[in-house]
Coordinates of C-alpha atoms in Angstrom, one line a residue:
Chain A
M1357 CA 33.3 -12.3 -43.5
S1358 CA 34.1 -10.0 -46.6
W1359 CA 35.6 -11.3 -50.5
L1360 CA 38.7 -10.3 -49.6
S1361 CA 38.6 -12.1 -46.4
R1362 CA 37.6 -14.6 -48.6
V1363 CA 40.0 -15.1 -51.0
R1364 CA 42.7 -14.8 -48.2
N1365 CA 41.7 -17.8 -46.8
A1366 CA 41.8 -19.6 -49.3
L1367 CA 45.2 -19.0 -50.0
P1368 CA 47.2 -22.0 -49.5
W1369 CA 50.2 -19.4 -47.8
G1370 CA 50.1 -16.7 -45.6
D1371 CA 48.1 -17.0 -41.9
K1372 CA 44.5 -17.1 -41.5
R1373 CA 43.2 -14.7 -40.9
E1374 CA 39.8 -12.6 -40.9
T1375 CA 39.1 -8.8 -41.6
P1376 CA 36.8 -7.9 -37.9
D1377 CA 33.3 -8.3 -39.8
N1378 CA 32.4 -5.2 -37.3
L1379 CA 34.4 -2.0 -39.1
W1380 CA 31.1 -0.7 -39.3
V1381 CA 27.7 0.1 -37.8
K1382 CA 24.8 1.4 -38.6
C1383 CA 23.1 4.0 -36.3
P1384 CA 20.0 2.3 -35.7
R1385 CA 18.2 5.4 -35.2
C1386 CA 19.0 7.8 -38.2
Q1387 CA 21.2 4.4 -40.3
E1388 CA 24.0 6.1 -40.9
M1389 CA 27.1 4.2 -41.1
L1390 CA 29.6 5.0 -38.8
F1391 CA 33.6 3.6 -38.0
T1392 CA 32.8 1.2 -35.4
R1393 CA 36.3 2.5 -34.2
E1394 CA 35.4 6.5 -34.2
Y1395 CA 31.6 5.5 -33.0
E1396 CA 32.8 3.7 -29.6
A1397 CA 35.6 6.5 -29.3
N1398 CA 32.2 8.5 -28.7
L1399 CA 30.9 6.6 -25.9
S1400 CA 28.1 4.8 -28.7
V1401 CA 26.1 7.9 -29.4
C1402 CA 25.9 8.3 -33.1
P1403 CA 28.0 12.2 -34.4
R1404 CA 25.3 12.8 -36.2
C1405 CA 21.7 12.1 -34.2
D1406 CA 22.9 11.6 -31.0
H1407 CA 21.3 8.4 -30.6
H1408 CA 22.3 7.0 -27.7
G1409 CA 23.5 3.1 -28.2
R1410 CA 23.0 0.1 -25.8
I1411 CA 26.0 -0.8 -24.1
G1412 CA 27.6 -3.8 -22.3
A1413 CA 28.2 -4.1 -18.4
D1414 CA 32.1 -3.5 -19.1
T1415 CA 32.1 -0.6 -21.4
R1416 CA 29.7 1.0 -19.0
L1417 CA 32.5 0.7 -16.1
E1418 CA 34.9 1.6 -18.2
Q1419 CA 33.5 5.0 -19.4
L1420 CA 32.1 6.2 -15.7
M1421 CA 34.7 4.8 -13.9
D1422 CA 39.0 5.3 -12.7
P1423 CA 41.3 2.7 -13.9
G1424 CA 41.9 -0.3 -11.6
Y1425 CA 38.3 -0.9 -9.9
I1426 CA 37.5 -4.2 -8.9
L1427 CA 34.9 -6.0 -10.5
L1428 CA 32.7 -7.9 -7.4
P1429 CA 31.9 -11.5 -7.9
D1430 CA 28.8 -12.7 -10.5
P1431 CA 26.3 -14.5 -7.4
V1432 CA 26.1 -17.7 -7.7
V1433 CA 22.0 -18.2 -7.6
A1434 CA 19.7 -21.4 -8.0
E1435 CA 19.6 -21.6 -11.9
D1436 CA 15.8 -22.6 -13.4
P1437 CA 14.2 -22.7 -10.8
L1438 CA 10.7 -23.7 -11.8
K1439 CA 12.0 -25.9 -14.9
F1440 CA 10.8 -23.1 -17.5
R1441 CA 10.1 -24.5 -20.3
D1442 CA 8.1 -22.3 -23.6
S1443 CA 8.9 -22.5 -26.6
K1444 CA 12.9 -23.2 -25.6
R1445 CA 14.2 -24.3 -22.4
Y1446 CA 15.6 -21.2 -20.0
T1447 CA 18.7 -23.5 -19.5
D1448 CA 18.6 -22.7 -23.4
R1449 CA 18.2 -19.2 -23.4
L1450 CA 20.7 -19.2 -20.8
K1451 CA 23.1 -20.5 -22.3
A1452 CA 23.0 -19.1 -25.5
A1453 CA 23.0 -15.5 -23.6
R1454 CA 25.8 -16.5 -21.9
A1455 CA 27.7 -17.7 -24.9
S1456 CA 27.7 -14.1 -26.7
N1457 CA 28.7 -12.0 -22.6
P1458 CA 31.1 -11.9 -20.5
H1459 CA 28.9 -12.1 -17.3
R1460 CA 26.3 -15.2 -16.0
D1461 CA 24.0 -12.6 -15.8
A1462 CA 22.6 -9.2 -16.6
F1463 CA 23.8 -7.0 -13.6
T1464 CA 27.6 -6.4 -12.9
A1465 CA 28.9 -4.9 -10.1
A1466 CA 32.2 -2.4 -9.9
F1467 CA 33.9 -1.0 -6.9
G1468 CA 36.4 1.4 -7.2
E1469 CA 36.2 5.5 -7.7
I1470 CA 35.0 7.4 -10.2
E1471 CA 37.1 11.2 -10.5
G1472 CA 38.5 9.6 -7.4
E1473 CA 35.4 9.5 -5.7
K1474 CA 35.1 6.3 -3.8
A1475 CA 31.9 3.8 -5.0
V1476 CA 30.0 0.8 -5.9
V1477 CA 28.5 0.8 -10.0
G1478 CA 26.0 -1.9 -10.9
V1479 CA 25.4 -2.0 -14.1
Q1480 CA 22.5 -3.8 -15.7
D1481 CA 22.9 -4.8 -19.8
F1482 CA 20.1 -4.8 -21.5
T1483 CA 22.0 -7.0 -24.4
F1484 CA 21.8 -9.7 -21.9
M1485 CA 17.8 -11.4 -22.0
G1486 CA 16.8 -7.4 -22.7
G1487 CA 18.5 -7.1 -19.0
S1488 CA 15.7 -9.3 -17.6
M1489 CA 15.5 -8.6 -13.5
G1490 CA 15.8 -12.3 -12.3
M1491 CA 17.5 -14.1 -8.6
A1492 CA 20.6 -13.4 -10.3
V1493 CA 19.7 -9.9 -11.0
G1494 CA 18.3 -9.6 -7.7
N1495 CA 21.0 -10.7 -5.6
A1496 CA 23.9 -8.8 -7.6
F1497 CA 22.2 -5.8 -6.9
V1498 CA 21.3 -6.9 -3.0
A1499 CA 26.2 -7.8 -3.1
A1500 CA 26.7 -4.2 -4.5
A1501 CA 24.7 -2.0 -2.1
Q1502 CA 25.5 -4.5 0.2
K1503 CA 28.7 -3.5 -0.5
A1504 CA 28.6 -0.2 -0.2
L1505 CA 27.1 -0.1 3.0
D1506 CA 30.5 -2.4 4.1
E1507 CA 32.8 0.4 2.7
R1508 CA 30.2 3.4 3.1
C1509 CA 30.5 4.8 0.0
A1510 CA 27.6 5.8 -2.9
Y1511 CA 25.6 3.2 -4.7
I1512 CA 25.1 4.0 -8.7
A1513 CA 22.7 2.0 -10.5
V1514 CA 22.7 1.7 -14.3
T1515 CA 19.2 0.8 -15.0
A1516 CA 18.7 -1.2 -18.5
A1517 CA 15.9 -3.7 -18.5
G1518 CA 12.5 -4.7 -19.8
G1519 CA 11.5 -5.3 -16.9
A1520 CA 10.9 -9.1 -14.7
R1521 CA 12.6 -12.5 -16.4
M1522 CA 9.4 -14.4 -16.5
Q1523 CA 10.7 -17.9 -17.0
E1524 CA 11.3 -17.3 -13.1
G1525 CA 7.8 -16.1 -12.7
I1526 CA 7.1 -15.3 -9.3
L1527 CA 10.7 -15.2 -7.9
S1528 CA 11.7 -12.2 -10.1
L1529 CA 8.5 -10.2 -8.7
M1530 CA 9.9 -10.8 -5.3
Q1531 CA 13.1 -9.1 -6.4
M1532 CA 11.0 -5.8 -6.3
P1533 CA 11.3 -6.1 -2.5
R1534 CA 14.2 -7.0 -1.7
A1535 CA 16.4 -4.4 -4.3
T1536 CA 14.6 -2.0 -1.9
V1537 CA 15.2 -3.3 1.6
M1538 CA 19.1 -2.1 0.1
T1539 CA 18.1 1.1 -0.8
R1540 CA 15.7 1.4 2.4
R1541 CA 19.7 0.2 4.4
L1542 CA 21.7 3.3 2.3
K1543 CA 19.6 6.1 3.1
E1544 CA 19.3 4.9 6.4
A1545 CA 23.2 4.8 6.4
G1546 CA 23.4 7.6 5.2
L1547 CA 25.1 6.9 1.3
P1548 CA 23.9 8.2 -1.4
Y1549 CA 22.4 6.3 -3.8
I1550 CA 22.1 7.2 -7.8
V1551 CA 20.3 5.8 -10.2
V1552 CA 21.2 6.2 -14.4
L1553 CA 18.1 5.1 -16.0
A1554 CA 19.8 4.1 -19.8
D1555 CA 17.4 2.5 -22.5
P1556 CA 15.6 1.0 -21.7
T1557 CA 14.1 0.7 -18.0
T1558 CA 10.8 -0.7 -17.9
G1559 CA 8.5 -2.7 -15.7
G1560 CA 9.5 -3.3 -12.0
V1561 CA 12.2 -2.2 -12.7
T1562 CA 11.4 1.2 -12.9
A1563 CA 8.9 0.5 -10.3
S1564 CA 11.5 -0.9 -7.8
Y1565 CA 15.0 0.3 -7.5
A1566 CA 15.1 2.5 -10.5
M1567 CA 13.3 5.0 -9.2
L1568 CA 13.9 4.5 -5.6
G1569 CA 17.5 7.0 -6.1
D1570 CA 18.1 10.5 -3.8
V1571 CA 19.1 11.2 -7.8
H1572 CA 17.8 10.0 -11.3
I1573 CA 20.2 10.7 -14.9
A1574 CA 18.4 9.2 -17.8
E1575 CA 20.1 9.1 -20.9
P1576 CA 18.6 11.5 -24.1
G1577 CA 16.5 9.5 -25.4
A1578 CA 15.8 6.5 -23.5
L1579 CA 12.7 5.1 -23.3
I1580 CA 11.5 4.8 -19.5
G1581 CA 8.1 3.5 -17.8
F1582 CA 6.0 0.8 -16.2
A1583 CA 3.9 -0.3 -18.4
G1584 CA 4.7 -0.8 -22.7
Q1585 CA 3.3 1.2 -25.2
R1586 CA 1.5 -2.2 -26.7
V1587 CA -0.4 -2.6 -23.5
I1588 CA -0.9 0.9 -23.1
Q1589 CA -2.2 1.2 -26.8
E1590 CA -4.3 -1.9 -26.1
T1591 CA -6.2 -0.5 -22.8
I1592 CA -7.2 3.2 -23.9
R1593 CA -7.0 2.1 -27.6
E1594 CA -5.7 6.0 -28.2
Q1595 CA -2.9 7.3 -30.0
L1596 CA 0.3 7.7 -27.2
P1597 CA 1.3 11.1 -27.6
E1598 CA 4.4 12.7 -29.1
G1599 CA 8.0 11.5 -27.0
F1600 CA 5.5 9.4 -24.3
Q1601 CA 8.1 7.9 -21.9
R1602 CA 11.5 9.2 -23.2
A1603 CA 13.8 10.3 -20.8
E1604 CA 12.7 13.9 -21.8
Y1605 CA 9.6 13.1 -21.2
L1606 CA 9.9 12.0 -18.0
H1607 CA 12.3 14.7 -17.2
K1608 CA 9.5 17.1 -17.4
H1609 CA 7.0 15.2 -15.7
G1610 CA 9.0 15.4 -12.5
M1611 CA 10.5 11.6 -12.5
V1612 CA 13.7 12.3 -13.5
D1613 CA 16.0 15.6 -11.7
M1614 CA 18.3 16.0 -15.4
V1615 CA 18.5 14.5 -18.7
V1616 CA 22.6 13.9 -19.2
P1617 CA 24.4 13.4 -22.6
R1618 CA 26.6 10.2 -22.3
K1619 CA 29.4 11.9 -22.8
E1620 CA 28.8 14.9 -19.4
L1621 CA 27.8 11.3 -17.1
R1622 CA 31.0 11.0 -15.5
E1623 CA 31.6 14.0 -15.0
T1624 CA 28.1 14.2 -13.6
L1625 CA 27.6 12.0 -11.3
A1626 CA 31.6 12.8 -9.9
K1627 CA 30.3 16.3 -8.6
L1628 CA 27.0 14.7 -7.2
L1629 CA 29.3 12.5 -5.5
D1630 CA 31.3 15.3 -4.2
Y1631 CA 28.1 17.4 -3.1
L1632 CA 26.5 14.0 -1.5
S1633 CA 29.3 12.9 0.3
P1634 CA 28.3 10.2 3.1
A1635 CA 26.4 11.5 6.6
Q1636 CA 28.9 11.1 9.4
A1637 CA 25.9 9.7 11.6
A1638 CA 25.4 6.3 10.8
Chain B
M741 CA -19.7 1.4 8.8
Q742 CA -19.2 4.7 6.7
V743 CA -19.0 2.3 2.8
A744 CA -21.4 1.4 1.0
P745 CA -22.0 -2.1 1.1
G746 CA -21.0 -4.6 -2.0
P747 CA -24.1 -6.4 -3.4
V748 CA -23.1 -10.0 -1.9
S749 CA -23.2 -12.8 -4.6
A750 CA -26.1 -15.8 -4.0
I751 CA -25.5 -18.6 -5.7
A752 CA -28.2 -18.5 -7.5
M753 CA -27.2 -15.4 -9.5
I754 CA -23.8 -17.5 -10.2
S755 CA -22.0 -17.7 -13.5
Y756 CA -20.4 -21.2 -13.6
L757 CA -17.1 -21.4 -15.2
E758 CA -15.6 -24.1 -18.8
F759 CA -14.5 -26.2 -15.8
E760 CA -18.0 -26.7 -13.7
K761 CA -19.9 -27.8 -16.6
P762 CA -20.7 -31.1 -15.5
V763 CA -21.5 -29.7 -11.7
A764 CA -24.0 -27.0 -13.2
A765 CA -26.1 -30.2 -15.4
I766 CA -26.6 -31.5 -11.5
E767 CA -27.8 -28.2 -10.1
A768 CA -30.1 -27.9 -12.7
K769 CA -31.2 -30.8 -12.1
I770 CA -31.7 -30.4 -8.9
A771 CA -33.7 -26.9 -9.2
E772 CA -36.1 -28.2 -12.3
L773 CA -36.6 -31.5 -9.9
R774 CA -37.8 -29.0 -6.8
T775 CA -39.8 -27.1 -9.8
A776 CA -41.7 -29.7 -10.7
A777 CA -42.3 -31.0 -6.9
G778 CA -43.2 -27.0 -6.2
E779 CA -46.5 -27.3 -8.8
D780 CA -46.8 -31.5 -7.8
G781 CA -47.0 -32.0 -4.2
D782 CA -48.1 -35.7 -4.3
V783 CA -44.8 -36.8 -5.1
D784 CA -41.7 -37.5 -2.6
I785 CA -38.8 -36.0 -4.5
S786 CA -36.9 -35.9 -1.4
P787 CA -35.0 -39.8 -2.0
E788 CA -33.9 -38.6 -5.8
L789 CA -33.2 -34.9 -5.1
A790 CA -30.5 -36.1 -2.1
R791 CA -29.1 -38.2 -3.9
L792 CA -28.7 -35.6 -6.8
E793 CA -27.3 -33.1 -4.3
K794 CA -24.5 -35.6 -2.4
K795 CA -23.3 -36.1 -6.4
S796 CA -23.4 -32.5 -6.9
A797 CA -21.3 -32.4 -3.7
E798 CA -18.5 -35.0 -4.4
L799 CA -17.9 -34.1 -7.7
L800 CA -17.9 -29.8 -6.9
A801 CA -15.3 -31.0 -3.6
S802 CA -13.5 -33.5 -6.3
T803 CA -13.3 -30.4 -9.1
Y804 CA -12.5 -28.2 -6.4
A805 CA -9.4 -30.1 -5.1
S806 CA -7.7 -31.0 -8.4
L807 CA -8.2 -27.3 -10.6
S808 CA -5.1 -26.5 -12.9
P809 CA -3.3 -23.0 -12.2
W810 CA -5.5 -22.1 -15.2
Q811 CA -8.8 -23.2 -13.7
K812 CA -7.6 -21.3 -10.3
T813 CA -6.4 -18.4 -12.5
Q814 CA -10.6 -18.1 -13.2
V815 CA -12.0 -19.0 -9.9
A816 CA -9.5 -16.4 -8.8
R817 CA -11.2 -13.8 -11.1
H818 CA -14.1 -15.3 -10.8
G819 CA -17.2 -12.3 -11.0
A820 CA -18.7 -13.0 -7.9
R821 CA -15.9 -13.5 -6.0
P822 CA -16.2 -11.0 -2.8
H823 CA -13.7 -8.4 -3.3
F824 CA -12.4 -5.2 -0.6
R825 CA -15.7 -4.6 -0.2
D826 CA -17.9 -7.5 0.2
Y827 CA -14.4 -8.8 3.6
V828 CA -15.4 -5.1 4.9
Q829 CA -19.0 -6.1 5.8
H830 CA -18.3 -9.8 6.6
M831 CA -14.9 -9.1 8.2
F832 CA -14.6 -6.2 9.7
S833 CA -17.6 -4.9 13.2
D834 CA -16.4 -1.0 11.5
F835 CA -15.0 0.7 9.1
T836 CA -14.7 4.2 8.0
L837 CA -12.8 5.6 4.6
L838 CA -10.4 7.5 4.5
G839 CA -10.3 8.8 1.1
G840 CA -7.2 10.7 -1.0
D841 CA -3.3 11.0 -1.7
R842 CA -3.8 14.9 -0.9
L843 CA -1.7 15.4 -4.1
Y844 CA -4.3 14.2 -7.0
A845 CA -7.2 12.5 -6.8
D846 CA -8.9 9.9 -4.2
D847 CA -8.6 6.3 -6.7
E848 CA -11.4 3.7 -5.7
A849 CA -9.1 1.2 -7.2
I850 CA -7.8 0.5 -3.4
M851 CA -9.3 1.3 -0.9
G852 CA -8.8 2.0 2.9
G853 CA -9.7 3.5 6.6
L854 CA -9.6 2.4 9.4
A855 CA -11.3 -1.4 10.2
T856 CA -12.1 -2.9 13.0
I857 CA -11.6 -6.7 13.5
D858 CA -12.5 -8.9 16.0
G859 CA -12.2 -6.3 18.2
R860 CA -8.1 -5.5 17.3
K861 CA -8.3 -2.0 16.2
V862 CA -6.1 -1.2 11.9
M863 CA -5.5 -0.1 9.4
L864 CA -7.2 -2.0 6.4
I865 CA -6.5 -0.9 2.4
G866 CA -6.4 -2.9 -0.6
H867 CA -8.0 -3.4 -4.3
E868 CA -11.5 -3.0 -5.2
K869 CA -12.6 -4.5 -8.4
G870 CA -16.3 -3.9 -8.4
S871 CA -19.3 -6.2 -8.9
D872 CA -21.7 -4.8 -11.4
T873 CA -20.6 -2.8 -14.5
E874 CA -20.7 0.7 -12.5
S875 CA -19.4 -0.4 -9.6
R876 CA -16.1 -1.9 -11.7
M877 CA -16.1 1.4 -13.9
R878 CA -16.0 3.0 -10.8
H879 CA -12.7 1.5 -9.1
N880 CA -11.1 0.8 -12.6
F881 CA -11.8 -3.1 -12.4
G882 CA -9.3 -2.8 -9.2
M883 CA -6.2 -1.9 -11.6
G884 CA -4.3 1.2 -9.8
K885 CA -3.2 4.4 -10.5
P886 CA -0.5 6.3 -9.0
E887 CA -2.7 8.3 -6.3
G888 CA -4.0 5.1 -5.7
Y889 CA -0.5 3.7 -4.8
R890 CA 0.0 6.9 -2.6
K891 CA -3.1 7.0 -1.2
A892 CA -2.0 3.9 0.5
I893 CA 1.5 5.4 1.2
R894 CA -0.3 8.2 3.6
L895 CA -2.7 5.4 5.1
M896 CA 0.2 3.4 6.3
E897 CA 2.8 5.9 7.0
M898 CA -0.6 7.6 9.5
A899 CA -1.2 4.1 10.8
D900 CA 2.6 4.2 11.8
R901 CA 2.6 6.9 14.0
F902 CA -1.2 5.9 15.4
G903 CA 0.6 2.2 16.4
L904 CA -2.3 0.4 15.0
P905 CA -1.4 -2.6 12.8
V906 CA -1.5 -2.3 8.8
V907 CA -3.8 -5.4 7.0
T908 CA -4.2 -5.3 3.0
L909 CA -5.9 -7.3 1.2
V910 CA -4.6 -7.6 -2.9
D911 CA -6.5 -8.0 -5.4
T912 CA -6.0 -6.5 -8.6
M913 CA -4.8 -8.2 -12.4
G914 CA -2.5 -5.4 -11.9
A915 CA -1.4 -1.2 -12.2
F916 CA -2.9 0.8 -14.8
P917 CA -1.7 0.5 -18.2
G918 CA -2.1 3.9 -19.6
I919 CA -0.8 7.5 -20.4
E920 CA -2.0 9.5 -17.3
A921 CA -0.9 6.9 -14.8
E922 CA 2.3 7.0 -16.7
E923 CA 2.9 10.5 -16.4
R924 CA 2.2 10.9 -12.3
G925 CA 4.7 8.3 -11.9
Q926 CA 3.1 4.9 -11.9
A927 CA 6.8 3.0 -11.6
E928 CA 7.6 6.0 -8.5
A929 CA 4.3 5.2 -6.5
I930 CA 5.0 1.6 -6.7
A931 CA 7.7 1.8 -5.9
R932 CA 7.2 4.3 -2.9
S933 CA 4.7 1.7 -1.4
T934 CA 6.3 -1.2 -1.9
E935 CA 9.6 1.5 0.1
A936 CA 6.3 2.6 2.8
C937 CA 5.5 -1.5 3.9
L938 CA 9.2 -2.3 4.1
A939 CA 9.8 0.9 6.7
L940 CA 6.5 0.1 8.9
G941 CA 7.2 -0.2 12.2
V942 CA 3.9 -1.9 12.5
P943 CA 2.4 -5.3 12.2
M944 CA 2.0 -5.2 8.3
V945 CA -0.5 -8.3 7.2
A946 CA -0.9 -9.2 3.6
A947 CA -3.9 -11.4 2.2
I948 CA -4.0 -12.2 -1.7
V949 CA -7.9 -12.7 -1.7
G950 CA -8.3 -13.0 -5.4
E951 CA -5.4 -11.8 -8.0
G952 CA -1.8 -10.6 -6.8
G953 CA -0.5 -9.4 -10.2
S954 CA 3.1 -7.8 -10.4
G955 CA 4.2 -4.1 -9.5
G956 CA 0.9 -3.8 -8.5
A957 CA -0.1 -6.3 -6.1
V958 CA 4.6 -6.0 -4.3
A959 CA 3.2 -2.3 -3.7
L960 CA 0.5 -3.8 -1.2
A961 CA 2.0 -7.3 -0.3
S962 CA 5.8 -6.5 0.7
A963 CA 4.1 -7.3 4.7
E964 CA 6.2 -9.8 6.8
R965 CA 3.5 -12.5 6.9
V966 CA 1.8 -12.9 3.4
L967 CA -1.5 -15.5 3.3
M968 CA -3.5 -16.5 0.2
F969 CA -6.7 -17.8 -0.6
E970 CA -6.7 -21.3 -1.1
H971 CA -7.9 -20.4 -5.1
A972 CA -6.3 -16.9 -5.1
V973 CA -3.0 -16.4 -7.9
Y974 CA 0.3 -14.7 -7.8
S975 CA 2.2 -14.1 -10.6
V976 CA 4.7 -11.4 -12.3
I977 CA 2.7 -11.1 -14.6
S978 CA -0.9 -12.5 -16.2
P979 CA -0.6 -15.5 -18.3
E980 CA -2.0 -14.2 -21.2
G981 CA 0.5 -11.5 -21.2
C982 CA 3.4 -14.3 -20.7
A983 CA 2.1 -16.2 -23.4
S984 CA 1.5 -13.6 -26.3
I985 CA 5.5 -12.4 -25.2
L986 CA 7.6 -15.9 -24.5
W987 CA 4.3 -18.0 -27.3
R988 CA 3.5 -15.1 -29.2
T989 CA 0.2 -16.5 -28.6
A990 CA -2.2 -15.6 -25.4
E991 CA -4.0 -18.5 -26.9
K992 CA -1.0 -20.5 -24.5
A993 CA -2.3 -19.2 -21.1
P994 CA -3.1 -22.0 -20.0
Q995 CA 0.7 -23.2 -20.3
A996 CA 2.0 -20.0 -19.2
A997 CA 0.0 -20.5 -15.7
E998 CA 1.1 -23.8 -15.9
A999 CA 5.3 -23.0 -16.0
M1000 CA 5.1 -19.3 -14.1
K1001 CA 3.7 -21.1 -10.7
M1002 CA 1.1 -19.0 -9.8
T1003 CA -1.1 -21.4 -7.1
A1004 CA -0.7 -20.9 -3.1
Q1005 CA 0.4 -24.4 -3.2
D1006 CA 3.3 -23.8 -5.7
L1007 CA 3.9 -20.7 -3.6
M1008 CA 4.3 -21.8 0.1
G1009 CA 6.7 -24.4 -1.9
L1010 CA 8.6 -21.6 -2.6
G1011 CA 8.2 -19.7 0.3
V1012 CA 7.1 -16.3 -1.2
I1013 CA 4.1 -17.3 0.9
D1014 CA 3.6 -17.9 4.6
R1015 CA 0.4 -19.3 4.7
I1016 CA -3.1 -20.7 2.6
V1017 CA -6.3 -19.7 3.7
P1018 CA -8.6 -22.2 2.6
E1019 CA -11.7 -21.1 1.3
P1020 CA -15.7 -22.7 1.1
V1021 CA -15.6 -25.2 -1.5
G1022 CA -16.3 -24.5 -4.9
G1023 CA -14.2 -21.0 -4.2
A1024 CA -15.1 -18.6 -2.4
H1025 CA -18.0 -16.8 -4.5
R1026 CA -19.9 -20.1 -3.5
D1027 CA -19.9 -18.8 0.1
P1028 CA -18.5 -15.0 0.3
P1029 CA -19.7 -14.9 4.5
A1030 CA -17.5 -18.1 5.1
A1031 CA -14.9 -17.6 3.3
A1032 CA -14.6 -13.7 5.0
A1033 CA -14.9 -15.9 8.0
S1034 CA -12.1 -18.2 7.2
L1035 CA -9.7 -15.1 6.6
A1036 CA -10.8 -13.1 9.4
Q1037 CA -9.4 -16.5 11.7
A1038 CA -6.0 -16.4 9.3
I1039 CA -6.0 -13.0 10.1
G1040 CA -6.5 -12.1 13.7
E1041 CA -3.3 -15.6 13.9
E1042 CA -1.3 -13.7 12.4
L1043 CA -1.8 -10.3 14.3
D1044 CA -2.1 -11.8 17.3
A1045 CA 1.9 -13.7 16.6
L1046 CA 2.9 -9.8 15.6
A1047 CA 1.4 -8.1 18.8
G1048 CA 3.5 -6.5 21.5
K1049 CA 6.8 -6.9 18.5
D1050 CA 8.3 -3.4 18.4
A1051 CA 9.2 -1.7 15.2
D1052 CA 12.7 -2.6 14.7
T1053 CA 12.1 -6.4 15.3
L1054 CA 8.9 -6.3 12.5
R1055 CA 11.5 -4.6 10.2
A1056 CA 14.0 -7.2 10.7
M1057 CA 11.9 -10.0 10.1
R1058 CA 10.2 -8.2 6.9
E1059 CA 13.1 -7.6 5.4
E1060 CA 14.9 -10.6 6.5
R1061 CA 11.8 -12.2 4.9
F1062 CA 12.6 -11.6 1.5
L1063 CA 16.2 -11.2 1.8
A1064 CA 16.0 -14.9 2.6
I1065 CA 13.2 -15.3 -0.8
G1066 CA 15.4 -18.2 -3.4
E1067 CA 18.6 -18.4 -1.5
G1068 CA 17.1 -21.9 -0.2
L1069 CA 16.6 -23.3 -3.0
A1070 CA 18.9 -25.6 -4.6
R1071 CA 22.1 -23.9 -7.0

């Protein structure tokens, strides 16, 4: 709360209101103070240093899809099947994440169109417990792929996660083969599966559905890899090369087809969908 | 057999784990008694020896009947625990090692080849950790690189073409975390290997024989039948890794091992594995041939149960198996 709103709210007359706290945002890379409205109008990309900020599922869907898309229902899964507790209860961590997020977990999918091309888009939200992949994420991914199979349309997954959700133990690991069952079904049905790798995409997510697309698109500067940088450093005890595990590095090493700025993402996807229309023979 | 046999560990070489110290004390006494008796042949030590041996056997059995998840992790990682090459030697009447991914290199952390188990011809693939400093380096401690997973893919696809069932022995702390592994697409190689398992039109039986570490294990364990040794562990991350992230200290690894539910008994309850394979009393490292015989019997039975099923049925079994995991848990 600014001093102005504090003073205003203390006055006995007039409406109590607040100047939005988030009038300004600071670019996490170049530290430039940016007008929130302008930053968001620029798709949460810093106009000064081109840093691609992390965005929530709803913002991503709005950026990519034509208006009128329909959100798929959040899947219902067993909550806290292992009764997991570290310094906090897993159920409390879930509660806290839900308090600041409109969705029940870290993967939200919608069915609609991208510049008139039919598609299901699934978005992983890093702000929800680091985007981590547990049963809810796995089931949302499976349901979204199933929707694409039912509608005979493309499936686009926008990935962002630190990896598996440790609080679900082995059940989180099992989401790797579960998701892969579905990417295989899409392939067999002749439907395009496109992955957009956003910052960061690491661990079990990268080592399953994020690397099985027909086309891999990475956002500029996104951290993408299998192992965490600290783990690698501790294992090999060497300095990591400049730009290691960044989108451009993966492009250079042949793991992604292209690095696409966010403002060109929607048209790039539309163009790909135009080329990769679902095969006639299923 | 065209692969050099791995050194088979003798009990004499066993290093005792912390929780085995009481057993070690009795076994030391037994050895002492034997030495003393050897020097002085007139004393009859057999009643005392029998008493101690019985005590030691009982203590060992009761200790191993109630291992904590963290203790099981230590058993699963025991330096003398049999590995891929030991199983090849004890379980398979023939093994022809095949090498290379045809793209970059041959990764000895993941081995594979044509093998015969009780008259059944199969494609055998698995992690090899090595058993001494030299072999551990050569096999990179069982931590596969992209070329290892790509070799596995090549061998699985070959097995599919020639109608050979695939048997995998999973034993890795995880896929190798290194610069060159990332450069060559570790994540992509693991994802494709998992996909290759799921695509097989021939039977696939996977056995977690030691450590099933994360994605590096899943890549070889996405089978319609997943078996697990009694004291093996299988988890999304090592207990140390989990502890250092969630508790901010690796010293909480025992708690993390408990919380993650990584034992065969826990995973059976969660529907993640299909069968627990018994180990000799005191763990597989105490009697590798007996452990191998137990595993061979289980794998043989599973292969027989899958024999004759057509490709579509097998794929559907595998897909449904994984899609069903977690669905039956209370919501």
